[in-house]
CSV table of N, CA and C in Angstrom, one decimal:
chain,number,residue,atom,x,y,z
A,1,UNK,N,21.4,5.1,-99.2
A,1,UNK,CA,20.5,4.0,-99.5
A,1,UNK,C,19.1,4.4,-99.5
A,2,UNK,N,18.5,4.9,-98.4
A,2,UNK,CA,17.1,5.4,-98.3
A,2,UNK,C,17.1,6.8,-97.9
A,3,UNK,N,16.1,7.6,-98.6
A,3,UNK,CA,15.9,9.0,-98.2
A,3,UNK,C,14.5,9.3,-98.4
A,4,UNK,N,13.8,9.9,-97.4
A,4,UNK,CA,12.5,10.4,-97.5
A,4,UNK,C,12.7,11.8,-98.1
A,5,UNK,N,12.5,12.1,-99.4
A,5,UNK,CA,12.7,13.3,-100.0
A,5,UNK,C,11.7,14.4,-99.7
A,6,UNK,N,10.4,14.0,-99.8
A,6,UNK,CA,9.3,14.9,-99.5
A,6,UNK,C,8.0,14.0,-99.2
A,7,UNK,N,7.0,14.7,-98.7
A,7,UNK,CA,5.7,14.0,-98.5
A,7,UNK,C,4.7,15.1,-98.4
A,8,UNK,N,3.4,14.7,-98.8
A,8,UNK,CA,2.3,15.6,-98.7
A,8,UNK,C,1.3,15.3,-99.7
A,9,UNK,N,0.1,15.8,-99.6
A,9,UNK,CA,-1.1,15.6,-100.4
A,9,UNK,C,-1.3,14.1,-100.6
A,10,UNK,N,-1.1,13.3,-99.5
A,10,UNK,CA,-1.4,11.9,-99.5
A,10,UNK,C,-0.4,11.0,-100.2
A,11,UNK,N,0.8,11.5,-100.3
A,11,UNK,CA,1.9,10.8,-101.0
A,11,UNK,C,3.3,11.0,-100.4
A,12,UNK,N,4.2,10.1,-100.7
A,12,UNK,CA,5.6,10.3,-100.2
A,12,UNK,C,6.5,10.1,-101.4
A,13,UNK,N,7.6,10.8,-101.4
A,13,UNK,CA,8.6,10.7,-102.4
A,13,UNK,C,9.8,10.2,-101.7
A,14,UNK,N,10.3,9.0,-102.2
A,14,UNK,CA,11.4,8.3,-101.5
A,14,UNK,C,12.5,7.9,-102.5
A,15,UNK,N,13.7,7.9,-102.0
A,15,UNK,CA,14.8,7.5,-102.8
A,15,UNK,C,15.3,6.1,-102.2
A,16,UNK,N,15.3,5.1,-103.0
A,16,UNK,CA,15.9,3.8,-102.6
A,16,UNK,C,17.1,3.6,-103.6
A,17,UNK,N,18.3,3.8,-103.0
A,17,UNK,CA,19.5,3.7,-103.9
A,17,UNK,C,19.4,4.9,-104.9
A,18,UNK,N,19.6,4.6,-106.1
A,18,UNK,CA,19.5,5.7,-107.1
A,18,UNK,C,18.1,6.1,-107.6
A,19,UNK,N,17.1,5.3,-107.2
A,19,UNK,CA,15.8,5.5,-107.8
A,19,UNK,C,14.8,6.3,-106.9
A,20,UNK,N,14.1,7.2,-107.5
A,20,UNK,CA,13.2,8.1,-106.8
A,20,UNK,C,11.8,7.6,-107.1
A,21,UNK,N,11.0,7.3,-106.0
A,21,UNK,CA,9.6,6.7,-106.2
A,21,UNK,C,8.6,7.5,-105.5
A,22,UNK,N,7.5,7.6,-106.1
A,22,UNK,CA,6.3,8.4,-105.6
A,22,UNK,C,5.2,7.3,-105.3
A,23,UNK,N,4.9,7.2,-104.0
A,23,UNK,CA,3.9,6.2,-103.5
A,23,UNK,C,2.9,6.9,-102.6
A,24,UNK,N,1.7,6.2,-102.5
A,24,UNK,CA,0.7,6.8,-101.6
A,24,UNK,C,1.1,6.7,-100.1
A,25,UNK,N,0.6,7.6,-99.3
A,25,UNK,CA,0.9,7.6,-97.9
A,25,UNK,C,-0.2,8.3,-97.2
A,26,UNK,N,-1.1,7.5,-96.5
A,26,UNK,CA,-2.3,8.0,-95.8
A,26,UNK,C,-1.9,9.0,-94.8
A,27,UNK,N,-0.7,8.8,-94.1
A,27,UNK,CA,-0.3,9.8,-93.0
A,27,UNK,C,0.0,11.1,-93.6
A,28,UNK,N,0.2,11.3,-94.9
A,28,UNK,CA,0.5,12.6,-95.5
A,28,UNK,C,-0.7,13.3,-96.0
A,29,UNK,N,-1.9,12.8,-95.8
A,29,UNK,CA,-3.1,13.5,-96.2
A,29,UNK,C,-3.1,14.9,-95.5
A,30,UNK,N,-3.7,15.9,-96.2
A,30,UNK,CA,-3.9,17.3,-95.7
A,30,UNK,C,-2.6,18.0,-95.3
A,31,UNK,N,-1.5,17.5,-95.8
A,31,UNK,CA,-0.2,18.2,-95.6
A,31,UNK,C,0.3,18.6,-96.9
A,32,UNK,N,0.7,19.9,-97.0
A,32,UNK,CA,1.3,20.4,-98.3
A,32,UNK,C,2.7,19.8,-98.6
A,33,UNK,N,3.0,19.6,-99.8
A,33,UNK,CA,4.3,19.2,-100.2
A,33,UNK,C,5.3,20.4,-100.0
A,34,UNK,N,6.4,20.1,-99.4
A,34,UNK,CA,7.4,21.1,-99.1
A,34,UNK,C,8.3,21.4,-100.4
A,35,UNK,N,8.5,20.4,-101.3
A,35,UNK,CA,9.3,20.6,-102.5
A,35,UNK,C,8.6,20.1,-103.7
A,36,UNK,N,7.5,20.8,-104.2
A,36,UNK,CA,6.7,20.4,-105.3
A,36,UNK,C,7.5,20.0,-106.6
A,37,UNK,N,8.6,20.8,-106.9
A,37,UNK,CA,9.4,20.6,-108.1
A,37,UNK,C,10.1,19.2,-108.0
A,38,UNK,N,10.4,18.8,-106.8
A,38,UNK,CA,11.2,17.5,-106.7
A,38,UNK,C,10.4,16.3,-107.2
A,39,UNK,N,9.1,16.4,-107.2
A,39,UNK,CA,8.3,15.2,-107.6
A,39,UNK,C,8.4,14.9,-109.1
A,40,UNK,N,8.7,15.9,-109.9
A,40,UNK,CA,8.8,15.7,-111.4
A,40,UNK,C,10.0,14.7,-111.7
A,41,UNK,N,10.9,14.5,-110.8
A,41,UNK,CA,12.1,13.7,-111.1
A,41,UNK,C,11.8,12.2,-110.7
A,42,UNK,N,10.7,11.9,-110.2
A,42,UNK,CA,10.4,10.5,-109.8
A,42,UNK,C,10.5,9.5,-111.0
A,43,UNK,N,11.2,8.4,-110.8
A,43,UNK,CA,11.4,7.4,-111.8
A,43,UNK,C,10.1,6.5,-112.0
A,44,UNK,N,9.3,6.5,-110.9
A,44,UNK,CA,8.0,5.7,-111.0
A,44,UNK,C,7.0,6.2,-110.0
A,45,UNK,N,5.8,6.0,-110.3
A,45,UNK,CA,4.6,6.4,-109.5
A,45,UNK,C,3.7,5.3,-109.3
A,46,UNK,N,3.2,5.0,-108.1
A,46,UNK,CA,2.3,3.9,-107.8
A,46,UNK,C,0.9,4.6,-107.6
A,47,UNK,N,-0.1,4.0,-108.3
A,47,UNK,CA,-1.5,4.5,-108.1
A,47,UNK,C,-2.3,3.3,-107.7
A,48,UNK,N,-3.1,3.4,-106.7
A,48,UNK,CA,-4.0,2.3,-106.3
A,48,UNK,C,-5.2,2.2,-107.4
A,49,UNK,N,-5.5,0.9,-107.7
A,49,UNK,CA,-6.6,0.6,-108.6
A,49,UNK,C,-7.7,-0.1,-107.8
A,50,UNK,N,-7.4,-0.4,-106.6
A,50,UNK,CA,-8.4,-1.2,-105.8
A,50,UNK,C,-7.9,-1.1,-104.3
A,51,UNK,N,-8.5,-1.8,-103.4
A,51,UNK,CA,-8.2,-1.7,-102.0
A,51,UNK,C,-6.8,-2.2,-101.7
A,52,UNK,N,-6.3,-3.2,-102.4
A,52,UNK,CA,-5.0,-3.8,-102.2
A,52,UNK,C,-4.0,-3.8,-103.4
A,53,UNK,N,-4.5,-3.5,-104.5
A,53,UNK,CA,-3.7,-3.5,-105.7
A,53,UNK,C,-3.6,-2.2,-106.4
A,54,UNK,N,-2.6,-2.1,-107.3
A,54,UNK,CA,-2.5,-0.9,-108.1
A,54,UNK,C,-1.5,-1.0,-109.2
A,55,UNK,N,-1.1,0.0,-109.8
A,55,UNK,CA,-0.3,0.0,-111.0
A,55,UNK,C,0.9,1.0,-110.8
A,56,UNK,N,2.1,0.5,-111.2
A,56,UNK,CA,3.3,1.3,-111.3
A,56,UNK,C,3.4,2.0,-112.7
A,57,UNK,N,3.6,3.3,-112.7
A,57,UNK,CA,3.9,3.9,-114.0
A,57,UNK,C,5.4,4.3,-113.9
A,58,UNK,N,6.2,3.7,-114.8
A,58,UNK,CA,7.6,4.0,-114.8
A,58,UNK,C,8.0,5.1,-115.8
A,59,UNK,N,9.0,5.9,-115.4
A,59,UNK,CA,9.6,6.9,-116.3
A,59,UNK,C,11.1,6.5,-116.4
A,60,UNK,N,11.7,6.4,-117.5
A,60,UNK,CA,13.1,6.1,-117.5
A,60,UNK,C,13.4,4.6,-117.4
A,61,UNK,N,14.6,4.3,-116.9
A,61,UNK,CA,15.1,2.9,-117.0
A,61,UNK,C,15.0,2.2,-115.7
A,62,UNK,N,14.0,2.5,-114.8
A,62,UNK,CA,13.8,1.8,-113.6
A,62,UNK,C,13.7,0.3,-113.8
A,63,UNK,N,14.7,-0.5,-113.2
A,63,UNK,CA,14.6,-2.0,-113.4
A,63,UNK,C,13.5,-2.6,-112.6
A,64,UNK,N,13.1,-3.9,-113.0
A,64,UNK,CA,12.2,-4.6,-112.2
A,64,UNK,C,12.7,-4.9,-110.8
A,65,UNK,N,14.0,-5.2,-110.7
A,65,UNK,CA,14.6,-5.5,-109.4
A,65,UNK,C,15.9,-4.7,-109.3
A,66,UNK,N,16.3,-4.4,-108.1
A,66,UNK,CA,17.6,-3.7,-107.9
A,66,UNK,C,18.0,-3.9,-106.5
A,67,UNK,N,19.3,-3.7,-106.2
A,67,UNK,CA,19.8,-3.9,-104.9
A,67,UNK,C,20.3,-2.6,-104.3
A,68,UNK,N,20.2,-2.5,-103.0
A,68,UNK,CA,20.8,-1.3,-102.2
A,68,UNK,C,21.6,-1.9,-101.1
A,69,UNK,N,22.6,-1.2,-100.7
A,69,UNK,CA,23.5,-1.7,-99.6
A,69,UNK,C,23.2,-0.8,-98.3
A,70,UNK,N,23.2,-1.5,-97.2
A,70,UNK,CA,23.1,-0.9,-95.9
A,70,UNK,C,24.3,-1.5,-95.1
A,71,UNK,N,25.4,-0.8,-95.0
A,71,UNK,CA,26.6,-1.4,-94.5
A,71,UNK,C,27.0,-2.5,-95.3
A,72,UNK,N,27.2,-3.7,-94.6
A,72,UNK,CA,27.6,-4.9,-95.3
A,72,UNK,C,26.4,-5.7,-95.9
A,73,UNK,N,25.2,-5.3,-95.6
A,73,UNK,CA,24.0,-6.0,-96.1
A,73,UNK,C,23.7,-5.5,-97.5
A,74,UNK,N,23.4,-6.4,-98.4
A,74,UNK,CA,22.9,-6.0,-99.7
A,74,UNK,C,21.4,-6.5,-99.8
A,75,UNK,N,20.5,-5.6,-100.0
A,75,UNK,CA,19.1,-5.9,-100.0
A,75,UNK,C,18.5,-5.8,-101.4
A,76,UNK,N,17.7,-6.8,-101.8
A,76,UNK,CA,17.1,-6.7,-103.1
A,76,UNK,C,15.7,-6.2,-103.0
A,77,UNK,N,15.3,-5.2,-103.9
A,77,UNK,CA,14.0,-4.6,-104.0
A,77,UNK,C,13.4,-4.9,-105.3
A,78,UNK,N,12.1,-4.9,-105.3
A,78,UNK,CA,11.3,-5.1,-106.5
A,78,UNK,C,9.9,-4.4,-106.3
A,79,UNK,N,9.4,-3.8,-107.3
A,79,UNK,CA,8.0,-3.2,-107.2
A,79,UNK,C,7.0,-4.3,-107.2
A,80,UNK,N,6.0,-4.2,-106.3
A,80,UNK,CA,4.9,-5.2,-106.3
A,80,UNK,C,3.6,-4.6,-106.6
A,81,UNK,N,2.6,-5.4,-106.9
A,81,UNK,CA,1.2,-4.9,-107.2
A,81,UNK,C,0.6,-4.2,-106.1
A,82,UNK,N,1.1,-4.3,-104.9
A,82,UNK,CA,0.5,-3.7,-103.7
A,82,UNK,C,1.2,-2.3,-103.4
A,83,UNK,N,2.3,-2.0,-104.2
A,83,UNK,CA,3.0,-0.8,-104.0
A,83,UNK,C,4.2,-0.9,-103.1
A,84,UNK,N,4.4,-2.1,-102.6
A,84,UNK,CA,5.6,-2.2,-101.7
A,84,UNK,C,6.8,-2.6,-102.5
A,85,UNK,N,7.9,-2.6,-101.9
A,85,UNK,CA,9.2,-2.9,-102.5
A,85,UNK,C,9.9,-4.0,-101.9
A,86,UNK,N,9.4,-4.6,-100.8
A,86,UNK,CA,10.1,-5.6,-100.1
A,86,UNK,C,11.1,-5.1,-99.1
A,87,UNK,N,11.1,-3.8,-98.9
A,87,UNK,CA,12.1,-3.2,-97.9
A,87,UNK,C,11.3,-2.1,-97.2
A,88,UNK,N,11.4,-2.1,-95.9
A,88,UNK,CA,10.7,-1.1,-95.1
A,88,UNK,C,11.7,-0.3,-94.2
A,89,UNK,N,11.9,0.9,-94.5
A,89,UNK,CA,12.9,1.7,-93.8
A,89,UNK,C,12.8,1.7,-92.3
A,90,UNK,N,11.6,1.5,-91.8
A,90,UNK,CA,11.4,1.4,-90.3
A,90,UNK,C,12.1,0.1,-89.7
A,91,UNK,N,12.6,-0.8,-90.5
A,91,UNK,CA,13.2,-2.0,-90.0
A,91,UNK,C,14.8,-1.8,-90.0
A,92,UNK,N,15.3,-0.6,-90.1
A,92,UNK,CA,16.7,-0.4,-90.1
A,92,UNK,C,17.4,-0.9,-88.9
A,93,UNK,N,16.8,-0.9,-87.7
A,93,UNK,CA,17.4,-1.5,-86.5
A,93,UNK,C,17.6,-3.0,-86.7
A,94,UNK,N,16.6,-3.6,-87.3
A,94,UNK,CA,16.7,-5.1,-87.6
A,94,UNK,C,17.9,-5.4,-88.5
A,95,UNK,N,18.0,-4.5,-89.5
A,95,UNK,CA,19.2,-4.8,-90.5
A,95,UNK,C,20.5,-4.7,-89.8
A,96,UNK,N,20.6,-3.8,-88.8
A,96,UNK,CA,21.9,-3.7,-88.0
A,96,UNK,C,22.1,-4.9,-87.2
A,97,UNK,N,21.0,-5.4,-86.6
A,97,UNK,CA,21.1,-6.7,-85.8
A,97,UNK,C,21.5,-7.8,-86.7
A,98,UNK,N,20.9,-8.0,-87.8
A,98,UNK,CA,21.2,-9.0,-88.8
A,98,UNK,C,22.7,-9.0,-89.2
A,99,UNK,N,23.2,-7.8,-89.5
A,99,UNK,CA,24.6,-7.6,-89.9
A,99,UNK,C,25.5,-8.0,-88.8
A,100,UNK,N,25.2,-7.6,-87.6
A,100,UNK,CA,26.1,-8.0,-86.4
A,100,UNK,C,26.0,-9.5,-86.2
A,101,UNK,N,24.8,-10.1,-86.3
A,101,UNK,CA,24.7,-11.6,-86.1
A,101,UNK,C,25.4,-12.4,-87.2
A,102,UNK,N,25.6,-11.9,-88.3
A,102,UNK,CA,26.3,-12.6,-89.4
A,102,UNK,C,27.7,-12.1,-89.7
A,103,UNK,N,28.2,-11.3,-88.8
A,103,UNK,CA,29.5,-10.7,-89.0
A,103,UNK,C,30.6,-11.8,-89.4
A,104,UNK,N,31.3,-11.5,-90.5
A,104,UNK,CA,32.3,-12.4,-90.9
A,104,UNK,C,31.9,-13.7,-91.6
A,105,UNK,N,30.6,-13.9,-91.7
A,105,UNK,CA,30.1,-15.1,-92.4
A,105,UNK,C,29.1,-14.8,-93.5
A,106,UNK,N,29.5,-15.0,-94.7
A,106,UNK,CA,28.6,-14.7,-95.8
A,106,UNK,C,27.3,-15.5,-95.7
A,107,UNK,N,26.1,-14.9,-95.8
A,107,UNK,CA,24.8,-15.6,-95.7
A,107,UNK,C,23.9,-15.0,-96.7
A,108,UNK,N,22.9,-15.9,-97.1
A,108,UNK,CA,21.8,-15.4,-97.8
A,108,UNK,C,20.6,-15.6,-96.9
A,109,UNK,N,19.8,-14.5,-96.7
A,109,UNK,CA,18.7,-14.6,-95.8
A,109,UNK,C,17.3,-14.2,-96.6
A,110,UNK,N,16.3,-14.9,-96.1
A,110,UNK,CA,14.9,-14.6,-96.6
A,110,UNK,C,14.3,-13.7,-95.6
A,111,UNK,N,13.8,-12.5,-96.1
A,111,UNK,CA,13.1,-11.5,-95.3
A,111,UNK,C,11.6,-11.9,-95.3
A,112,UNK,N,11.1,-12.5,-94.2
A,112,UNK,CA,9.7,-12.9,-94.2
A,112,UNK,C,8.8,-11.7,-93.9
A,113,UNK,N,9.3,-10.5,-93.6
A,113,UNK,CA,8.5,-9.4,-93.4
A,113,UNK,C,8.4,-8.4,-94.6
A,114,UNK,N,8.7,-8.9,-95.8
A,114,UNK,CA,8.8,-8.1,-97.0
A,114,UNK,C,7.7,-8.3,-97.9
A,115,UNK,N,6.6,-8.9,-97.5
A,115,UNK,CA,5.5,-9.2,-98.5
A,115,UNK,C,5.9,-10.1,-99.6
């Protein structure tokens, strides 16, 4: 579902389901990329055009919205003007809690921490 493929030179290369995305990452400044060739396979790249906004450049058939599964949870993602996708991998513990709390009962949930 999620994989941090590489990071460095102020960016991170991440896989969300089948899609590989290149996004800014301040924590990766002054760090060399470990796998420079992998970056050429990115389906989209986000570039900031201001302090909070930016532009996605797509390559290939990356859809506006797509879903990824985490166990029984199905999460919808979409590219935003701020470079976010509505899913934050650091919330994986919360997803496990939600799945356990909803066990056996189909639910639709609104993620209020997804921008």
